[in-house]
C-alpha positions as a printed Julia matrix, in Angstrom:
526×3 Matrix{Float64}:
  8.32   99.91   -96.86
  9.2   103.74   -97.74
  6.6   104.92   -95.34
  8.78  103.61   -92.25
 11.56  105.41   -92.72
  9.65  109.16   -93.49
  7.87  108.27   -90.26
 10.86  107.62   -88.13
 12.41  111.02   -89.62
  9.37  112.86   -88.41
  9.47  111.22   -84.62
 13.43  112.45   -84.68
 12.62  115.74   -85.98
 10.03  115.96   -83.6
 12.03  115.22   -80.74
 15.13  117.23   -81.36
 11.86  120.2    -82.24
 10.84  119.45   -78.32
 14.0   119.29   -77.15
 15.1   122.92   -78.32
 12.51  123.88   -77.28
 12.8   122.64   -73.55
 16.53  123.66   -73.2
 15.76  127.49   -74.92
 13.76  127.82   -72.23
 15.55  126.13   -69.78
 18.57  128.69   -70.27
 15.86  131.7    -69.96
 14.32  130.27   -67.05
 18.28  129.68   -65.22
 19.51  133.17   -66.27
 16.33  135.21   -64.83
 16.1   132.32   -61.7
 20.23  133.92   -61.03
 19.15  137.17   -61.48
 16.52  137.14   -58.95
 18.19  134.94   -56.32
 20.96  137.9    -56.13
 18.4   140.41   -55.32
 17.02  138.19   -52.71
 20.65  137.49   -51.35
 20.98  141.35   -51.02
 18.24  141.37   -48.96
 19.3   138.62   -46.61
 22.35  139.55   -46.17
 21.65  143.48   -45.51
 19.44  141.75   -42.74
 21.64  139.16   -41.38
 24.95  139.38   -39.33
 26.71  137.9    -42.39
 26.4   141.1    -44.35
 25.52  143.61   -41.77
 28.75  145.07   -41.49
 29.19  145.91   -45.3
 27.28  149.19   -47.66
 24.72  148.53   -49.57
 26.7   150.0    -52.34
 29.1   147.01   -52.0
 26.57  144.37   -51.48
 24.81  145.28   -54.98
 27.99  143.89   -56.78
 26.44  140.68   -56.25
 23.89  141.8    -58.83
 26.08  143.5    -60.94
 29.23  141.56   -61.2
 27.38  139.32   -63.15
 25.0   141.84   -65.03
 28.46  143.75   -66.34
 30.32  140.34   -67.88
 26.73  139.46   -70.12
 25.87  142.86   -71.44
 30.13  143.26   -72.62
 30.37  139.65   -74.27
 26.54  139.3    -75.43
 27.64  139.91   -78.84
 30.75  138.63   -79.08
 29.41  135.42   -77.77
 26.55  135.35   -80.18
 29.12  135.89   -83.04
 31.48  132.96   -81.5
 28.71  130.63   -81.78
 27.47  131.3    -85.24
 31.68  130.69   -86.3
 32.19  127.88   -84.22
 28.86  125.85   -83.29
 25.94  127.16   -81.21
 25.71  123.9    -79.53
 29.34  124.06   -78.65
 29.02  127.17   -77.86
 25.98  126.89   -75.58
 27.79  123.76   -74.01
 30.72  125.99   -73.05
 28.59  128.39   -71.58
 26.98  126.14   -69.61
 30.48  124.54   -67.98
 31.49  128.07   -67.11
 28.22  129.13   -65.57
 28.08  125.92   -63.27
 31.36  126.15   -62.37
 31.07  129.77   -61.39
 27.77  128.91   -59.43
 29.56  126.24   -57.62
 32.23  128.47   -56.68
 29.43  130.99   -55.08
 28.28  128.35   -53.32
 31.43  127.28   -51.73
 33.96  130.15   -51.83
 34.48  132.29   -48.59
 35.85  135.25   -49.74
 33.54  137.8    -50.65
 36.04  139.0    -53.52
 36.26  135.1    -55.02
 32.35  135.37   -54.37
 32.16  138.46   -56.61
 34.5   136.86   -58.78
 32.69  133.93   -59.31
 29.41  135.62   -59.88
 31.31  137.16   -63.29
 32.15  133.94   -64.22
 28.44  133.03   -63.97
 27.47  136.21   -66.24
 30.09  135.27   -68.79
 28.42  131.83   -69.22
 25.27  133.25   -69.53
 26.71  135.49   -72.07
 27.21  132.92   -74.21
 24.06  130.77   -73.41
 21.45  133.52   -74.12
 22.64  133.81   -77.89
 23.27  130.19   -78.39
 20.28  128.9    -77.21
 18.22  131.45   -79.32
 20.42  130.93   -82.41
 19.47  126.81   -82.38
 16.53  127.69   -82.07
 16.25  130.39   -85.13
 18.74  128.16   -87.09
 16.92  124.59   -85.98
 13.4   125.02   -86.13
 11.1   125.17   -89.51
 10.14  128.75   -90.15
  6.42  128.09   -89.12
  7.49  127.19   -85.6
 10.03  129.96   -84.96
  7.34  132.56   -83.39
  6.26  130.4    -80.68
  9.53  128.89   -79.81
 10.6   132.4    -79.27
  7.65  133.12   -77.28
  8.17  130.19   -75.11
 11.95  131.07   -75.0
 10.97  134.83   -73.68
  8.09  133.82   -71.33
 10.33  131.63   -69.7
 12.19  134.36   -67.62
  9.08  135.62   -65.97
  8.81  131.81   -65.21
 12.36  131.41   -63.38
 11.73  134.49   -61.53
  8.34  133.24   -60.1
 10.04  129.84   -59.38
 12.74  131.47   -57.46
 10.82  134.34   -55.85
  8.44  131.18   -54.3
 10.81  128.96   -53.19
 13.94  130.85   -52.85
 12.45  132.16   -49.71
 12.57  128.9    -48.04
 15.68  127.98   -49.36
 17.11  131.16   -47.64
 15.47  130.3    -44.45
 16.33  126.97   -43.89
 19.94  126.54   -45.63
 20.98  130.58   -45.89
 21.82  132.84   -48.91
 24.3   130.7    -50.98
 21.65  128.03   -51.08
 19.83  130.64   -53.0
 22.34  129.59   -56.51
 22.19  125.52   -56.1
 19.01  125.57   -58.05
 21.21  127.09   -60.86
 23.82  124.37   -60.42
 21.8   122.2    -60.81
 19.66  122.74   -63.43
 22.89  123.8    -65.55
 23.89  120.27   -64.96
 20.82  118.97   -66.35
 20.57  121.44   -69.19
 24.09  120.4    -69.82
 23.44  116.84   -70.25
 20.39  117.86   -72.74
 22.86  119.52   -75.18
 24.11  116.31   -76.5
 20.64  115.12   -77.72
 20.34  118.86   -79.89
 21.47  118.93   -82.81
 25.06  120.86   -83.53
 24.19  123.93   -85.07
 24.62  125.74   -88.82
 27.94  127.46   -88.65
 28.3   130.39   -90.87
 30.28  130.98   -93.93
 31.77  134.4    -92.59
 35.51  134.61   -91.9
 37.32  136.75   -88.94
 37.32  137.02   -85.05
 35.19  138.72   -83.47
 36.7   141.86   -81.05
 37.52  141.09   -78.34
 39.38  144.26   -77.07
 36.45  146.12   -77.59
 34.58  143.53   -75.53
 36.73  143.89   -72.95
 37.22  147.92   -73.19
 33.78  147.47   -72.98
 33.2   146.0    -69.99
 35.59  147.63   -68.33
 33.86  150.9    -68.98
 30.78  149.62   -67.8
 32.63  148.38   -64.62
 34.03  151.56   -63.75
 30.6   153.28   -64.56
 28.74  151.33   -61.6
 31.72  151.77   -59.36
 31.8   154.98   -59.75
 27.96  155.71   -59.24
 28.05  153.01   -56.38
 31.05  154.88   -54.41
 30.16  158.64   -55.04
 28.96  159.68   -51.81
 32.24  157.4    -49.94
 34.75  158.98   -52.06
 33.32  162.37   -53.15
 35.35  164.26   -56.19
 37.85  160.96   -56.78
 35.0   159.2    -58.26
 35.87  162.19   -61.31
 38.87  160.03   -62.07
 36.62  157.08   -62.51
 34.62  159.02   -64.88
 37.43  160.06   -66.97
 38.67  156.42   -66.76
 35.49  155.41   -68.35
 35.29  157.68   -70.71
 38.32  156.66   -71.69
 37.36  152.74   -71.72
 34.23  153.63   -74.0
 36.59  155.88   -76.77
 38.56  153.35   -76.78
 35.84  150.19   -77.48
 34.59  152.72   -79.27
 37.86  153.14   -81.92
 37.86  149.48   -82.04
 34.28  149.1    -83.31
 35.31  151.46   -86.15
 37.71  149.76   -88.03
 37.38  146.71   -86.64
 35.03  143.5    -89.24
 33.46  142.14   -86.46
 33.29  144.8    -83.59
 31.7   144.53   -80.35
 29.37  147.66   -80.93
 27.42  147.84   -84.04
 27.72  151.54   -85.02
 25.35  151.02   -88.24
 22.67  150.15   -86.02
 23.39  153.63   -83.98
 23.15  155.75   -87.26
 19.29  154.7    -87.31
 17.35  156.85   -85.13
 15.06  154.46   -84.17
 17.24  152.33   -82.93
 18.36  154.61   -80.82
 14.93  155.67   -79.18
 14.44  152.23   -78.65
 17.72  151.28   -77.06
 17.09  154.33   -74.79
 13.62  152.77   -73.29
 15.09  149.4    -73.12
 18.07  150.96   -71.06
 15.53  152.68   -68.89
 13.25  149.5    -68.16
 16.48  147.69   -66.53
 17.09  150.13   -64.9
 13.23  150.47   -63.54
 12.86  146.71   -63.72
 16.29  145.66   -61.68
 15.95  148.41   -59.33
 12.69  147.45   -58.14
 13.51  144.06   -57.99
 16.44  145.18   -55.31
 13.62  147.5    -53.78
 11.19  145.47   -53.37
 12.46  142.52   -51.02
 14.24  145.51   -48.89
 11.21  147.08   -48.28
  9.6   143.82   -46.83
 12.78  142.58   -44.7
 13.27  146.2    -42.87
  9.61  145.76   -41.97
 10.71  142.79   -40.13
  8.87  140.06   -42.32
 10.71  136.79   -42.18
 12.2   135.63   -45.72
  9.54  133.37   -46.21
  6.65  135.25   -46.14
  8.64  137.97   -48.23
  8.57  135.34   -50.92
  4.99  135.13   -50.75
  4.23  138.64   -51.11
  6.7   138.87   -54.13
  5.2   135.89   -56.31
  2.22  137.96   -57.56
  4.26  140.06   -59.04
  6.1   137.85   -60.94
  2.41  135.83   -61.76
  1.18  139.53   -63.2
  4.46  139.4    -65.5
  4.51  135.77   -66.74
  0.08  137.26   -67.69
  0.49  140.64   -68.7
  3.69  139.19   -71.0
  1.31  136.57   -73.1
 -1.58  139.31   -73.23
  1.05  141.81   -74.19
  1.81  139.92   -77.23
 -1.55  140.04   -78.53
 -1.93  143.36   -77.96
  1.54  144.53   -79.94
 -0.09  144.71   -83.33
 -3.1   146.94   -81.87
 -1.57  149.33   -79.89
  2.06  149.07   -81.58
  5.3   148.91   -79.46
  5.68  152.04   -78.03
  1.99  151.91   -76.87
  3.04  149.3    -74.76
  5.46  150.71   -73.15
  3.91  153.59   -72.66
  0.7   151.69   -70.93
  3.71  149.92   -68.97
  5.34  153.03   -67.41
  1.85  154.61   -66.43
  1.39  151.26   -64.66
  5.25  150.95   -62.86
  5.15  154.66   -61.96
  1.28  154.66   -60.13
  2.32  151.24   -58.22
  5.36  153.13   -56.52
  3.62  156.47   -56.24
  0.11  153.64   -54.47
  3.26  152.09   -52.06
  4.47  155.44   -51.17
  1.23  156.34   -49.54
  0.9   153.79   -47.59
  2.86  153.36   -44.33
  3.42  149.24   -44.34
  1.98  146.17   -46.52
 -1.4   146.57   -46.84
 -4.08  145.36   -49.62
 -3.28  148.52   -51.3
  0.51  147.58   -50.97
 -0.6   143.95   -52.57
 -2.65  145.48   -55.41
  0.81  147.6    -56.05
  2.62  144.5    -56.3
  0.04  143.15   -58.99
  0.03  146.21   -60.89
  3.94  146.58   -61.2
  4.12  143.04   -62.3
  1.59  144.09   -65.17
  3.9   147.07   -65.94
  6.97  145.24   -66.4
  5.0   142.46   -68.44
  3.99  145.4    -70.37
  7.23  146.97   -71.1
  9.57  143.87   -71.57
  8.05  142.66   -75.24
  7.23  146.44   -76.36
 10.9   147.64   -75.56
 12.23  144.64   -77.19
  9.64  144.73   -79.97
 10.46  148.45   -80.44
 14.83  148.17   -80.59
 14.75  144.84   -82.58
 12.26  146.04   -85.31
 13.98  149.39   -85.86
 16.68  147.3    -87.26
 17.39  146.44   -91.46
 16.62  142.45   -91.63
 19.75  141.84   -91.72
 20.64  143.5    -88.08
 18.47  141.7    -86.23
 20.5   139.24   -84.31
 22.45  142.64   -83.57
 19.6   144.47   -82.73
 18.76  141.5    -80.35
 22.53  141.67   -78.57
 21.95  145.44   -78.62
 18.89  145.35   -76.42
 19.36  142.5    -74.02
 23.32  144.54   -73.4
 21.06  147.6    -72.92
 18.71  145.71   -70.4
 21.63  144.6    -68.02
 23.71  147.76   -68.99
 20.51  149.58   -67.1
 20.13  146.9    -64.73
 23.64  147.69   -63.41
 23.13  150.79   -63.02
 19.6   151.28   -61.64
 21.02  148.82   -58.68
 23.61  150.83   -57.87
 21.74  154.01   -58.17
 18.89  152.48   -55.85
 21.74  151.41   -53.34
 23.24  154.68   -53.26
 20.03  156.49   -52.46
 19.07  154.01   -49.65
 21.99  154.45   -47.63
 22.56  158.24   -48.47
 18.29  159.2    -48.19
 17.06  162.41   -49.48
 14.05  162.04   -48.03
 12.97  162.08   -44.35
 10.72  159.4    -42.18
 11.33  156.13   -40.99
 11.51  154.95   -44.64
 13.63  157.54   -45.58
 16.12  155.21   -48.01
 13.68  152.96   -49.82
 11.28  155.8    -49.91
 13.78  157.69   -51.97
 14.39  154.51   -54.27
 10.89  154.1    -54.99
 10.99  158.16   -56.18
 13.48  157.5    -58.24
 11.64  154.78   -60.06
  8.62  156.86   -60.3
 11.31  159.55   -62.12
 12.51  156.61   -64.4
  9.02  155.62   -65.03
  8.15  159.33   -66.42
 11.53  159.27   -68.18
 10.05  156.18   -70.07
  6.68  157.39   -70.85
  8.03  160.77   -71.98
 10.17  158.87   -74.82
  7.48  156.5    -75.92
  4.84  159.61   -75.8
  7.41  161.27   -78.06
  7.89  158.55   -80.53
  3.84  157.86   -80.51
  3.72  161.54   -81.75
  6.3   162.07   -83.76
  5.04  158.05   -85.91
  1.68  159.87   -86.81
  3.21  162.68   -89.0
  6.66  160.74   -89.68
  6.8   160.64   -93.96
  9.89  158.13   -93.59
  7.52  155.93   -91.69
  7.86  151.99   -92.8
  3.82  152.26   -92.41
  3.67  154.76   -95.55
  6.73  153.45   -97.3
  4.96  149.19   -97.45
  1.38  151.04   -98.91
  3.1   153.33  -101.65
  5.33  150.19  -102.85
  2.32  148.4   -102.78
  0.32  150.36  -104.79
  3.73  150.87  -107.17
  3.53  146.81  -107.85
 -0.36  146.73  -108.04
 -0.09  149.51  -111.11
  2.83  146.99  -112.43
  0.89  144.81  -112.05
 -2.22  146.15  -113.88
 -0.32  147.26  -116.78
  1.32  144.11  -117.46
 -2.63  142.63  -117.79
 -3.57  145.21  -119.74
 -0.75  144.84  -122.01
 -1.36  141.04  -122.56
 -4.82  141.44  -122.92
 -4.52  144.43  -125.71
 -2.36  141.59  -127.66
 -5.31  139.52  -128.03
 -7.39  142.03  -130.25
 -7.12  142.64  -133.97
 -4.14  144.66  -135.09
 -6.74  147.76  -135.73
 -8.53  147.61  -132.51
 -5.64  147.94  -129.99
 -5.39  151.41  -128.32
 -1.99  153.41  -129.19
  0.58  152.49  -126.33
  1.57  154.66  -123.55
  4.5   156.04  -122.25
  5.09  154.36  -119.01
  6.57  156.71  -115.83
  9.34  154.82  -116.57
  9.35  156.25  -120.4
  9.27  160.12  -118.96
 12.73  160.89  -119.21
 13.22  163.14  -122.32
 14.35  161.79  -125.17
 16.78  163.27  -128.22
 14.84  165.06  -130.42
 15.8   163.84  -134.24
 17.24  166.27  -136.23
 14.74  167.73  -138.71
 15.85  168.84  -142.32
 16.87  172.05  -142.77
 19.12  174.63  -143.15
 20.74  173.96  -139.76
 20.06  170.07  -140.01
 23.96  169.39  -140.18
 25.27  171.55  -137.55
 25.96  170.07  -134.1
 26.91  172.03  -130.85
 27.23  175.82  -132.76
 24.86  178.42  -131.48
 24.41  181.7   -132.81
C-alpha cells in the first residue's frame, strides 16, 4: 500500500522533469529559429521588388529591432521572474512574443513591422531567463548539467530547422511566412506551461530598474542607428553619438544607487569578467554578421531561395557537432582555448571564400568549417564570462553575456550592412567582399584577446587554479594535525611528544614580567 503512492510521485516528477525539459528547449529552439528567419528575410527582400527600393542599412532593423529590446530587458526580466513566478513569467513572455509575431505576419507598414519585431524581442527577453530559471530552480541538482546542455544545443537546432525549411517557406508563401513557424510553436509552448510546475519565487524585496532598462536600450538603439546611417547623414550622426553617450551615463547613474539595477557594476570591477564579456561581444558580432553575409552572398549570385537553404544547413549541422564536442573538450583545453581554436577556424573560412570567385567545394568546405568555429566559440565565450563570476553572480553573469551576444549582434549587422552598400573594396563582389574582411578583422580581434588571456593564466598568481591547490593543501595539514593530535592522546602521559605551536600560535605573545628591580614598572623607559 505505501509503495503506490512513492511510485506515482516518481511518474509526476518524472513528467514535469521531461516536460522542462522539452519547453527549455523549445524557447531556445523559437528564439534562434526568429533570429535566423530575419536574416533570411533580409536576403529576400534585398532581392525581391518588395524591398528593392529600401538600404540595406534600413532593412537590417529587422534583425536588430528585436536583438536591441532582449539584450536591454534580459536582466530585468530574469529578476521579474525570480519576484513574481518564472512560469508566469515565461507565460507572459510567450503572449507577447506571439502576438508580436502575428503582427509581423499581418501588418503592412514596415514601421508597425519593425515595431512588432521589438515586441517579439521583449518576449523573448523574458522567456530566455524564465525558461532557464525552471529549469535551475525545478530540476534535482544531478540533472541540471544536461538540461542546460540540451537547453543550449537547442539554438543550433532552431537555426538548422529554419535555415532547411525556411527556404521553401520563402519560396512558396514569401518572407512573412518566414515567422509563422514561431507563432506557432509559441502557441504550443504556451499551452505546455500549464503542465510545469510554477516556479520558487525569491525572498528578496524591491523592483527591479526599469529606467536603466530603458536608458539602456535606448542607448543601444541610437548606437546601431547611428553606425547604420553614417555614410547617409555624415557628421549629424555626432549628435547620435553624444545622445548615446548620454543614454549610457545615464543607465549608468541608475545602476549605481539603484538595489536592483539593470547593469551589474560588481561584476565589471572583476577583470575577468570583463575579458570575457569583450569576446562574447565580439562573437555576435562575428556570428550575426555572417549569418546576414552569408545568405547575401548566395542570392546576388542568383541562386533561388531554396537552394540557398541547402547550402546554409551544413553550417548550422557543423554547429549543433562542433557545440556537443566542444563541451568535452572545455576541461582540456580550458575556455579561452576554445575560442581561440574557434576564431582561427571563422577567420580561415572567410579568408578560403574570399579566394574563390562563386560556390564551389572549397566555398562548401568554408561553410563546414565556419559552422565548427562558431560551435567552437559559443560554449567557450559563455564558459569564459559566466565562470569569471563569484557563485553568487552567476545568473548575472548569464544576463551579462547573452545582452553582450545580441548587444554585438546589433551591431555587427549594421556594420556588415553599412560596408555592403558603401564597399571599400573593388570587383564585382565589392560589398560582401568587404563584409567578409571585416569578419576576418573581428575574427583576429577575438583570437588576439583569448591569446592574451591564455598567456597572461600561465603566470597569473591570483589564478583560481593556484588559489583551490594552496587551500587544499591548507585543509590537508588541518587535517593531519588534528590526527596526529588524537592519536598522541592515546599514549601514556610520558610518551607524548611536547606540543607545537601551530602557524596559528605565531603571533607574539606578552612576555611575563620577570622579578627584578624593574619588575613593577610599566611603560617608563630610561
Amino acid at each position: 500500500m505505501r509503495s503506490s503512492p512513492a511510485r506515482g510521485t516518481s511518474t509526476v516528477d518524472r513528467r514535469h522533469g521531461i516536460m522542462l525539459r522539452l519547453v527549455g528547449a523549445g524557447v531556445m529552439l523559437t528564439v534562434m529559429a526568429d533570429t535566423t528567419a530575419t536574416t533570411l528575410a533580409v536576403g529576400v527582400l534585398r532581392y525581391t521588388p518588395a524591398g528593392a527600393g529600401m538600404p540595406l542599412g534600413d532593412l537590417v532593423w529587422l534583425t536588430s529591432a528585436a536583438f536591441i529590446p532582449i539584450a536591454a530587458l534580459l536582466a530585468t526580466a530574469g529578476r521579474w521572474a525570480d519576484l513574481f513566478g518564472r512560469r508566469r513569467v515565461l507565460a507572459v513572455g510567450l503572449v507577447v512574443f506571439v502576438l508580436g509575431g502575428i503582427a509581423t505576419v499581418t501588418v503592412d507598414s514596415w514601421s508597425y513591422v519593425l515595431a512588432a519585431r521589438a515586441v517579439q524581442g521583449a518576449g523573448a527577453a523574458a522567456m530566455i531567463p524564465a525558461s532557464l530559471g525552471l529549469l535551475l530552480g525545478e530540476l534535482p541538482e544531478s540533472q541540471r548539467r544536461g538540461a542546460i546542455a540540451l537547453w543550449s544545443s537547442a539554438s543550433g537546432l532552431g537555426c538548422l530547422l529554419m535555415q532547411a525549411g525556411g527556404g521553401w517557406l520563402a519560396a512558396t508563401v514569401g518572407w512573412r511566412a518566414l515567422f509563422v513557424p514561431d507563432v506557432i510553436i509559441g502557441v504550443v509552448l504556451l499551452i505546455a506551461c500549464a503542465a510545469l510546475p510554477p516556479g520558487r519565487r525569491t525572498t528578496a524585496k524591491g523592483v527591479p530598474d526599469m529606467l536603466g532598462a530603458w536608458l539602456l536600450a535606448g542607448g543601444i538603439a541610437v548606437i546601431v542607428l547611428a553606425i547604420s546611417k553614417a555614410m547617409a547623414w555624415g557628421t549629424d550622426v555626432l549628435w547620435l553619438a553624444l545622445a548615446a553617450v548620454a543614454l549610457l551615463g545615464g543607465a549608468l547613474a541608475q545602476a549605481r544607487h539603484h538595489r536592483l539595477p539593470a547593469i551589474d557594476l560588481a561584476l565589471w570591477r572583476r577583470p575577468r569578467f570583463v575579458w570575457g564579456w569583450l569576446a562574447t561581444w565580439c562573437f555576435g558580432a562575428l556570428s550575426f554578421g555572417l549569418l546576414t553575409v552569408q545568405p547575401l552572398y548566395l542570392l546576388h549570385l542568383g541562386y533561388p531561395m531554396l537552394e540557398v537553404a541547402m547550402w546554409l544547413t551544413p553550417t548550422s549541422v557543423a554547429v549543433v557537432v562542433t557545440s556537443y564536442l566542444a563541451g568535452k573538450l572545455l576541461k582540456r583545453v580550458g575556455a579561452y582555448g576554445l575560442i581561440y581554436a574557434g576564431s582561427l577556424l571563422c577567420g580561415g573560412a572567410c579568408v578560403l571564400v574570399l579566394t574563390q570567385a562563386g560556390p564551389t567545394v572549397w566555398g562548401l568546405i568554408a561553410s563546414v568549417v565556419v559552422g565548427m568555429g562558431v560551435g567552437a566559440l559559443a560554449p567557450g565565450t559563455s564558459v569564459a564570462t559566466t565562470l569569471a563570476a563569484r557563485p553568487h553572480q552567476y545568473a548575472s553573469a548569464v544576463g551579462a553575456a547573452t545582452m553582450a551576444r545580441m548587444v554585438g549582434g546589433a551591431v555587427g549587422v549594421a556594420v556588415v550592412s553599412v560596408v555592403i552598400d558603401h564597399p571599400f573594396m573593388t570587383g564585382p563582389f565589392a560589398g560582401l567582399a568587404g563584409a567578409l574582411a571585416m569578419c576576418v578583422a573581428i575574427s583576429v580581434l577575438i583570437g588576439a584577446i583569448a591569446l592574451t588571456k591564455i598567456t597572461r593564466l600561465r603566470t597569473d598568481p591570483g589564478d583560481v587554479m593556484i588559489k583551490v591547490p594552496r587551500r587544499m593543501l591548507l585543509e590537508l595539514r588541518m587535517t593531519l594535525a588534528t590526527v596526529a593530535a588524537e592519536a598522541d592522546a592515546l599514549l601514556p602521559v610520558e610518551t607524548r611528544t611536547p606540543p607545537m605551536d601551530t602557524p596559528t600560535d605565531r603571533v607574539p605573545r606578552p612576555r611575563t614580567p620577570e622579578p627584578g628591580p624593574l619588575a613593577g614598572t610599566r611603560g617608563h623607559t630610561h
